[in-house]
Amino acid sequence: MRIKIHSPGMQSLLVDGGRRGHQHEGFCEAGPMDEEAYWWGNYLVANQAGSPCIEVIGELSLRCDKAGVIAATGRDVKLNVNHQNAQAYQTQWVKEGDEITLSSNSLGSKTYLFIGGNWQLPTVLGSACTVVREQLGGLTNLGEGLKAGDEINIVSFDSPIPPNKPRHLAQRHWPNYDCQTPLNVIEGYQSDCFSAVAKRTFFSSEYQITSNINRMGYRLSGPKVQCEQKSMLSEAIHIGAIQIPSDGQPIVMMRDRQTLGGYPKLGCVDPLDVSRLAQAVPGESVSFTPIHSDNARARFLLHWQQRRRITGEVT
Amino acid sequence: MQPFGAIKHIVPVSIDSLMLYFNGPDMEVANTHCYQWALALSEARQQWPWLRECVPAYDSLMVVFDAHAVDMHQVYLALKDMAPKAPPRGEGSNAKKTLPVWYGAPEANDLTQVGEHTGLCVDEIVRLHSETTYKVYAVGFAPGFAYMGQTPKALHCPRLATPRKQVPKGAVAIADNQTAVYPSSSPGGWHLLGLCPLSLVDRDSHSAFLKVGDEVKFEAITEHAYRNHYAH
């Protein structure tokens, strides 16, 4: 399979499972913003977990130069093959010359395109992830997004998916993108430096997603959270960490976050809820609720158990 | 969680991560403990397949593990079990390096704000910043970004209340008792003093020019010298 990009939309980035094990050298974790949609996509085209795909904001259009297997996932995802609507969250077979477009019905949300096979891409420290800020990864290995005219080679393998039995994820199992349900927060880091009043403000208020959101972090706006600790030494920042700068407006740190930072942190958004936050768009509101780390881990293990049940790995 | 040995404080971070903070009469000692532990953990990787990341900073070490395999209580016990075996001494680099700076370059000039925080004039800020020898305490934030300390007390200034969306490549910056150079353009919350023309990350090997333990001095250069440096 080979594809040729007609238009990358607002932004189309090559991402994979992330650049693991190099944060101590300053390389960010990278990886998909919406891990839930990403995980299912690789299953639907029978690629190994952690394989590359395209993360899209806006409308991506491309042409297939050969036949192959594709799938689309993400929030309010809309997949068209030759201007005909095709089912997302399901294996799709495409032919040579097929025109594909991928977009989301909620402006600014991410959608993902998967293609079965081995993607021929340069890697840096074991990952093809594009990190614009670090100027590495992607097709050119300069951290650039995909451009019109770019071509990507994907070496097909004998697909384990029988031709008449597409892999399919029932709609009830699609990722939940509801912003009404509060995001779970594991309290940690400097949480002891926040007063009971500050925590009550944070956990009982609604915070708006501002337009200042990107793969590094999501700036929220809402009632000010005060922290008694004003200055601290820079330290490692984990996925979902909730930073409170002195203006009191939370910033939730995402995949391309810097590895170290010096703003006090209240804790981390539950890894299972990071995907939901990643798909929220400016103007939507979110709220937070504390969860004990043991409960959060139990929820994580159950979630994975459910993934394996759906894929038939366990019964 | 009960601290032990050189660790003064252990806090949860997430379902798959713990933060260790180290003891010491000063930052120097705490930083040494931190790097000894980081080294010991990187050697323990063989027996501990669940160990994902180990990210040291000044006096702290974040341990990230595979939440499928272990929980934070098991990790705590594994760390505690390892503690009595004195970890090998982490020998950082201690090379002496000089970084040229065009102080007050228009793209990176917060000298007025720094003056307001510290009460110093521009010449004093430049003199204090460039006459001090700094040590690299941590590498991170972005590839090649070295956290150096400690700036003289008179130069201490807080971070920006709202971080900037874009700091130019090569910007020399200060925050609290730290100083650094931004290796590539990125968001940042530090006050800027000028621009450094050196490339801080090797394009091919991705290795950082500044390493933990290095002794670093800044040297004031003119705009002309800066532009010459950049052209070469």
XYZ file of C-alpha atoms in Angstrom:
547
model
C 0.000 0.000 0.000
C 1.141 3.516 -0.741
C -0.789 6.664 0.007
C -0.463 10.177 -1.372
C -1.671 13.116 0.701
C -3.909 15.609 -1.151
C -4.571 17.820 1.860
C -3.469 17.413 5.485
C -6.354 19.506 6.860
C -5.437 21.728 9.810
C -2.821 19.272 11.030
C -1.946 15.677 10.219
C 0.833 14.114 12.255
C 2.441 10.705 12.142
C 2.261 9.230 15.627
C 2.937 5.839 17.163
C 3.035 4.451 20.700
C 5.513 7.137 21.769
C 9.198 7.703 22.473
C 9.638 5.528 25.547
C 12.477 5.508 28.017
C 14.225 8.750 27.000
C 12.559 11.333 29.203
C 15.691 11.556 31.343
C 17.483 12.944 28.263
C 14.819 15.561 27.716
C 12.879 13.790 24.949
C 9.156 14.022 25.494
C 6.962 10.941 25.676
C 4.951 11.829 22.530
C 2.375 9.280 21.318
C -1.326 9.572 20.507
C -3.388 12.248 22.278
C -6.385 9.884 22.355
C -4.876 6.562 23.431
C -8.273 4.851 23.499
C -9.085 5.616 19.846
C -5.489 4.776 18.909
C -5.492 1.382 20.590
C -8.684 0.268 18.841
C -7.466 1.451 15.448
C -4.452 -0.829 15.461
C -6.672 -3.768 16.411
C -9.125 -3.000 13.581
C -6.384 -3.267 10.915
C -4.535 -6.078 12.744
C -1.401 -3.997 13.283
C 0.678 -4.480 16.415
C -0.152 -2.182 19.311
C 2.150 0.834 19.042
C 2.222 0.942 15.221
C 2.195 4.281 13.363
C -0.966 6.033 12.232
C -2.033 9.553 11.247
C -3.524 11.860 13.897
C -5.725 14.413 12.157
C -7.274 17.753 13.088
C -9.565 19.098 10.362
C -10.068 17.159 7.140
C -7.384 14.869 5.736
C -7.744 13.712 2.160
C -5.529 11.202 0.400
C -5.390 8.690 -2.402
C -4.525 4.999 -2.183
C -2.057 3.824 -4.822
C -2.661 0.189 -3.978
C -5.333 -1.947 -2.368
C -5.234 -2.429 1.383
C -6.933 -2.434 4.749
C -7.807 0.763 6.632
C -9.788 1.880 9.688
C -10.765 5.203 11.237
C -11.367 6.075 14.890
C -11.687 9.192 17.060
C -14.357 11.540 18.329
C -17.338 12.033 15.983
C -15.226 10.524 13.237
C -16.431 10.746 9.626
C -14.771 8.476 7.051
C -15.481 8.749 3.320
C -14.225 6.429 0.611
C -14.811 7.883 -2.871
C -17.259 10.408 -1.385
C -19.350 7.623 0.116
C -19.736 7.391 3.848
C -17.895 4.361 5.264
C -18.308 2.892 8.727
C -15.720 4.034 11.279
C -14.491 1.679 14.033
C -14.487 -1.119 11.458
C -12.042 -2.713 9.027
C -12.477 -1.278 5.516
C -10.963 -2.701 2.342
C -9.847 -0.082 -0.179
C -8.802 -0.447 -3.827
C -6.133 1.191 -5.925
C -7.186 4.738 -6.751
C -9.661 5.102 -3.879
C -9.983 8.625 -2.497
C -10.238 8.781 1.284
C -11.270 11.672 3.490
C -11.260 11.707 7.252
C -12.629 14.378 9.574
C -14.489 14.953 12.817
C -17.950 16.419 13.223
C -16.719 18.337 16.277
C -14.322 20.993 15.058
C -10.892 20.593 16.626
C -11.250 16.984 17.750
C -8.745 14.394 16.645
C -9.410 11.508 14.306
C -7.053 8.658 13.459
C -6.348 6.798 10.230
C -4.864 3.305 10.371
C -3.520 1.268 7.472
C -2.648 -2.416 7.800
C 1.047 -3.190 7.241
C 4.513 -1.999 8.119
C 4.905 1.762 7.782
C 8.227 2.718 6.180
C 9.214 5.690 8.336
C 12.388 7.105 9.871
C 12.573 6.687 13.630
C 14.367 8.599 16.376
C 15.126 6.694 19.573
C 12.707 3.955 18.580
C 9.725 6.058 17.558
C 8.378 7.697 14.410
C 6.367 10.212 16.446
C 6.369 13.739 15.083
C 7.303 16.317 17.718
C 7.090 19.752 16.126
C 8.750 21.502 19.076
C 11.721 19.096 19.102
C 12.011 19.200 15.308
C 12.159 15.454 15.008
C 10.097 12.533 13.799
C 7.566 12.387 10.964
C 8.183 11.681 7.297
C 11.184 14.023 6.964
C 12.395 13.463 10.535
C 12.323 17.240 11.047
C 9.182 17.273 13.151
C 6.978 18.495 10.333
C 3.324 17.650 9.864
C 2.236 15.927 6.643
C 1.959 18.163 3.564
C 0.089 17.922 0.268
C 2.048 15.675 -2.066
C 3.686 13.588 0.694
C 3.765 9.868 -0.014
C 3.943 7.125 2.592
C 4.825 3.509 1.910
C 3.201 0.802 3.954
C 4.409 -2.730 3.248
C 1.364 -4.979 3.409
C 1.428 -8.352 5.072
C -1.035 -11.206 4.794
C -3.861 -9.836 6.842
C -5.217 -12.172 9.503
C -8.633 -10.570 8.920
C -10.791 -12.805 6.674
C -12.158 -10.793 3.690
C -15.790 -11.091 4.645
C -15.343 -10.674 8.368
C -14.266 -7.125 9.130
C -13.116 -6.414 12.661
C -15.698 -4.193 14.226
C -16.183 -2.313 17.466
C -19.827 -2.093 18.538
C -20.947 1.474 19.111
C -21.554 0.842 22.811
C -17.826 0.188 23.173
C -16.696 3.307 21.315
C -14.651 5.630 23.521
C -16.744 7.840 25.783
C -16.208 11.523 24.937
C -18.811 12.889 27.325
C -17.580 16.037 29.072
C -20.348 15.939 31.720
C -18.726 13.092 33.641
C -15.978 14.577 35.839
C -12.379 13.614 35.063
C -10.807 11.488 37.805
C -7.749 12.963 39.493
C -5.141 11.058 41.488
C -3.900 13.563 44.051
C -0.139 13.672 44.354
C 2.968 15.764 43.752
C 2.501 19.037 45.727
C -1.155 18.382 46.612
C -0.288 18.962 50.288
C 0.670 22.553 49.441
C -2.864 23.354 48.347
C -5.257 24.434 51.079
C -8.566 22.632 51.650
C -10.298 25.715 50.229
C -8.159 25.682 47.071
C -8.865 21.975 46.534
C -12.581 22.489 47.119
C -12.543 25.246 44.485
C -10.764 22.995 42.018
C -12.943 19.918 42.580
C -16.277 21.737 42.651
C -15.851 24.119 39.717
C -16.257 23.869 35.988
C -13.234 24.700 33.871
C -13.500 25.808 30.279
C -11.188 24.456 27.601
C -9.455 27.566 26.234
C -8.198 27.969 22.672
C -4.733 27.566 24.137
C -4.529 23.791 23.790
C -2.025 21.662 21.951
C -0.129 18.405 22.203
C 1.953 19.802 25.093
C -0.831 20.861 27.381
C -4.385 22.111 27.795
C -4.871 25.466 29.469
C -8.162 25.699 31.301
C -9.994 28.728 32.543
C -12.195 28.995 35.605
C -12.166 29.836 39.299
C -8.635 30.591 40.461
C -6.828 27.837 42.410
C -4.418 29.279 44.983
C -1.213 27.496 45.881
C 0.726 28.426 48.991
C 3.986 27.223 47.438
C 5.150 29.874 44.994
C 8.549 28.638 43.895
C 9.985 25.146 43.659
C 12.743 23.240 41.920
C 11.905 21.887 38.494
C 10.960 18.214 38.513
C 9.595 15.489 36.231
C 6.104 15.935 34.801
C 3.920 12.896 34.152
C 1.066 12.530 31.654
C -2.072 14.292 32.909
C -0.219 16.362 35.549
C -2.256 19.366 36.660
C 0.045 22.385 36.909
C -1.104 25.487 38.727
C 0.907 28.574 37.703
C 0.599 31.653 39.897
C -2.348 32.956 37.858
C -4.286 30.007 39.357
C -5.502 28.689 35.980
C -4.816 24.934 35.624
C -2.751 23.497 32.766
C -3.119 19.750 32.175
C 0.052 18.310 30.670
C -0.352 16.086 27.611
C 1.763 13.782 25.352
C 4.303 16.298 24.048
C 4.779 17.964 27.433
C 8.236 19.068 28.465
C 9.913 16.437 30.668
C 10.628 18.792 33.617
C 8.850 21.852 34.941
C 8.634 24.016 38.020
C 4.994 24.875 38.591
C 3.269 23.242 41.583
C 1.070 20.296 40.635
C -2.115 19.097 42.327
C -1.946 15.577 40.943
C -2.600 13.784 37.662
C -5.703 13.195 35.587
C -6.422 9.436 35.607
C -4.664 7.942 32.530
C -8.018 6.472 31.459
C -9.560 9.951 31.361
C -6.724 11.722 29.523
C -8.140 10.626 26.135
C -11.513 12.178 26.970
C -9.877 15.473 27.925
C -7.669 15.336 24.793
C -10.799 15.255 22.635
C -12.552 18.169 24.359
C -12.616 21.329 22.251
C -12.464 25.048 23.138
C -15.665 26.237 24.748
C -16.529 22.867 26.314
C -16.247 22.566 30.079
C -14.800 19.855 32.257
C -14.788 19.192 35.985
C -12.649 17.032 38.241
C -13.200 14.546 41.041
C -10.588 12.904 43.291
C -10.009 9.154 43.087
C -7.743 7.003 45.238
C -4.785 5.656 43.277
C -5.683 2.044 44.206
C -9.196 2.500 42.803
C -7.823 4.165 39.705
C -5.491 1.220 39.110
C -8.340 -1.270 39.599
C -10.377 0.682 37.031
C -7.384 0.582 34.656
C -7.003 -3.205 34.986
C -10.732 -3.749 34.445
C -10.639 -1.537 31.374
C -7.839 -3.607 29.869
C -9.673 -6.789 30.769
C -12.651 -5.465 28.831
C -10.474 -4.576 25.825
C -9.161 -8.151 25.778
C -12.648 -9.607 26.128
C -13.927 -7.587 23.177
C -10.982 -8.572 20.977
C -11.457 -12.202 21.933
C -8.057 -12.462 23.588
C -9.749 -13.648 26.793
C -13.249 -14.956 27.325
C 4.547 6.280 52.313
C 7.368 6.191 54.854
C 10.614 7.688 53.578
C 13.900 5.811 54.132
C 17.652 6.361 53.723
C 18.522 9.401 51.626
C 14.883 9.764 50.607
C 13.051 12.393 52.624
C 9.671 12.207 50.973
C 7.764 9.799 48.674
C 4.513 10.820 47.014
C 2.227 9.199 44.466
C 2.093 10.774 41.015
C -0.374 8.593 39.107
C -1.413 4.924 38.928
C 1.931 4.139 37.302
C 4.296 6.572 38.948
C 5.977 7.622 42.204
C 8.072 10.647 43.058
C 11.114 10.404 45.347
C 12.601 13.529 46.973
C 16.122 13.424 48.430
C 17.659 14.676 51.629
C 20.765 16.728 52.080
C 22.144 19.677 54.012
C 22.237 21.527 50.682
C 21.169 21.056 47.080
C 24.600 19.741 46.113
C 24.247 16.676 48.363
C 20.593 16.085 47.522
C 21.480 16.280 43.811
C 24.267 13.694 44.281
C 21.881 11.294 46.089
C 19.390 11.779 43.302
C 21.868 10.861 40.555
C 23.189 7.882 42.533
C 19.660 6.527 42.753
C 18.982 7.248 39.089
C 22.127 5.316 38.168
C 21.276 2.425 40.491
C 17.773 2.204 39.027
C 19.043 2.220 35.461
C 21.239 -0.746 36.412
C 18.261 -2.469 38.068
C 16.336 -2.313 34.789
C 17.481 -5.854 33.958
C 15.730 -7.414 36.968
C 12.809 -5.019 36.867
C 11.128 -5.304 33.470
C 8.272 -3.203 34.828
C 10.497 -0.124 35.130
C 9.498 2.291 32.342
C 11.116 5.659 33.030
C 13.400 7.119 35.621
C 13.499 10.906 35.381
C 15.869 12.714 37.750
C 15.926 16.459 38.383
C 17.580 18.613 41.095
C 16.539 16.717 44.204
C 13.789 14.493 42.838
C 13.393 11.313 40.845
C 10.220 10.222 39.089
C 9.847 6.458 38.725
C 7.352 5.302 36.092
C 6.334 1.654 36.034
C 4.078 -0.687 34.080
C 0.736 -0.572 35.912
C -0.244 -3.930 34.368
C 2.594 -5.633 36.207
C 2.926 -3.865 39.555
C 1.278 -1.242 41.755
C 2.934 1.573 43.677
C 3.081 -0.454 46.902
C 5.110 -3.204 45.226
C 7.383 -0.597 43.663
C 7.845 1.042 47.052
C 8.899 -2.298 48.559
C 11.273 -3.021 45.671
C 12.920 0.393 46.134
C 13.173 -0.065 49.866
C 14.686 -3.496 49.411
C 17.316 -2.057 47.091
C 18.203 0.877 49.369
C 20.588 -0.819 51.855
C 22.908 -1.964 49.065
C 24.782 1.295 48.788
C 24.145 2.491 45.261
C 27.292 3.056 43.184
C 28.551 6.594 43.073
C 27.199 8.387 40.061
C 30.054 10.196 38.422
C 28.708 12.999 36.332
C 30.787 14.869 33.810
C 32.705 17.860 35.195
C 33.942 19.459 32.004
C 34.309 23.234 31.928
C 32.278 24.918 29.218
C 31.707 28.528 28.178
C 28.537 29.797 26.577
C 28.665 33.100 24.667
C 25.647 35.390 25.154
C 24.436 38.467 23.312
C 22.771 40.059 26.339
C 19.748 42.218 25.560
C 19.127 40.756 22.085
C 15.723 42.193 21.082
C 14.048 38.760 20.563
C 14.963 37.719 24.114
C 15.037 40.760 26.340
C 13.307 40.861 29.717
C 16.129 42.905 31.267
C 13.686 45.685 32.227
C 11.376 43.271 34.072
C 14.353 41.572 35.726
C 15.493 45.039 36.812
C 12.069 45.698 38.329
C 12.158 42.408 40.291
C 15.743 42.749 41.481
C 16.362 46.503 41.584
C 19.529 45.996 39.499
C 20.552 47.950 36.412
C 21.272 46.136 33.128
C 25.061 46.222 33.575
C 24.796 44.696 37.044
C 22.476 41.957 35.801
C 24.921 41.047 33.014
C 27.924 41.226 35.347
C 26.305 39.040 38.042
C 25.022 36.512 35.515
C 28.329 36.175 33.632
C 30.790 36.192 36.537
C 29.220 33.196 38.279
C 30.321 29.608 37.600
C 27.290 27.330 37.385
C 26.868 23.593 37.749
C 24.501 21.558 35.564
C 22.036 19.949 38.001
C 19.581 18.388 35.591
C 18.926 17.849 31.886
C 15.367 17.843 30.691
C 12.321 19.945 29.857
C 13.379 19.649 26.200
C 16.269 17.742 24.532
C 19.522 19.419 25.571
C 17.950 21.809 28.077
C 20.350 22.017 31.044
C 19.240 23.392 34.378
C 22.146 25.297 35.891
C 22.600 26.732 39.352
C 22.907 28.682 41.290
C 22.412 32.267 40.269
C 23.546 34.901 42.831
C 20.791 35.779 45.304
C 20.572 39.376 44.024
C 19.533 38.007 40.617
C 16.704 35.765 41.859
C 13.448 36.435 40.135
C 10.193 34.485 39.937
C 8.774 32.723 36.896
C 6.319 34.584 34.707
C 2.763 34.500 36.087
C 1.622 33.195 32.689
C 4.166 31.244 30.621
C 5.067 32.569 27.154
C 3.819 30.619 24.178
C 7.073 31.001 22.281
C 10.622 31.495 23.538
C 13.230 31.756 20.731
C 15.943 29.147 20.179
C 19.104 30.031 22.083
C 17.361 32.258 24.633
C 19.321 32.557 27.889
C 16.921 32.625 30.803
C 16.675 32.797 34.588
C 14.065 31.718 37.141
C 14.496 31.632 40.918
C 18.070 30.404 41.488
C 18.393 28.703 38.084
C 19.647 29.656 34.646
C 19.413 27.866 31.290
C 19.548 28.181 27.517
C 16.543 27.101 25.392
C 18.042 24.623 22.831
C 15.080 25.088 20.469
C 12.115 27.395 20.319
C 9.440 26.351 22.824
C 6.945 27.702 25.351
C 8.554 28.822 28.583
C 7.982 30.700 31.803
C 11.443 32.114 32.578
C 12.748 35.674 32.234
C 15.028 36.138 29.222
C 18.421 37.874 29.257
C 19.725 37.372 25.725
C 20.683 34.875 23.022
C 23.381 32.178 22.805
C 24.489 31.130 19.284
C 25.693 27.595 20.161
C 23.814 24.477 19.087
C 23.035 22.504 22.244
C 21.876 19.197 20.720
C 23.807 17.154 18.170
C 21.611 16.799 15.094
C 22.787 13.247 14.341
C 23.406 11.563 17.670
C 20.721 13.562 19.561
C 23.167 13.923 22.454
C 23.197 17.037 24.605
C 26.168 19.463 24.688
C 25.703 20.152 28.408
C 25.803 17.217 30.817
C 25.012 16.845 34.485
C 28.020 17.929 36.533
C 29.466 20.293 33.895
C 30.830 23.635 35.094
C 29.517 26.423 32.933
C 30.269 30.126 32.563
C 28.510 32.675 30.386
C 30.515 35.215 28.425
C 29.065 38.473 27.097
C 29.531 38.963 23.340
C 28.426 41.701 20.946
C 25.631 41.456 18.389
C 28.347 41.351 15.703
C 30.114 38.408 17.371
C 26.765 36.650 17.799
C 25.918 36.989 14.110
C 29.422 35.821 13.132
C 29.080 32.778 15.369
C 25.734 31.931 13.856
C 27.040 32.241 10.304
C 29.705 29.574 11.010
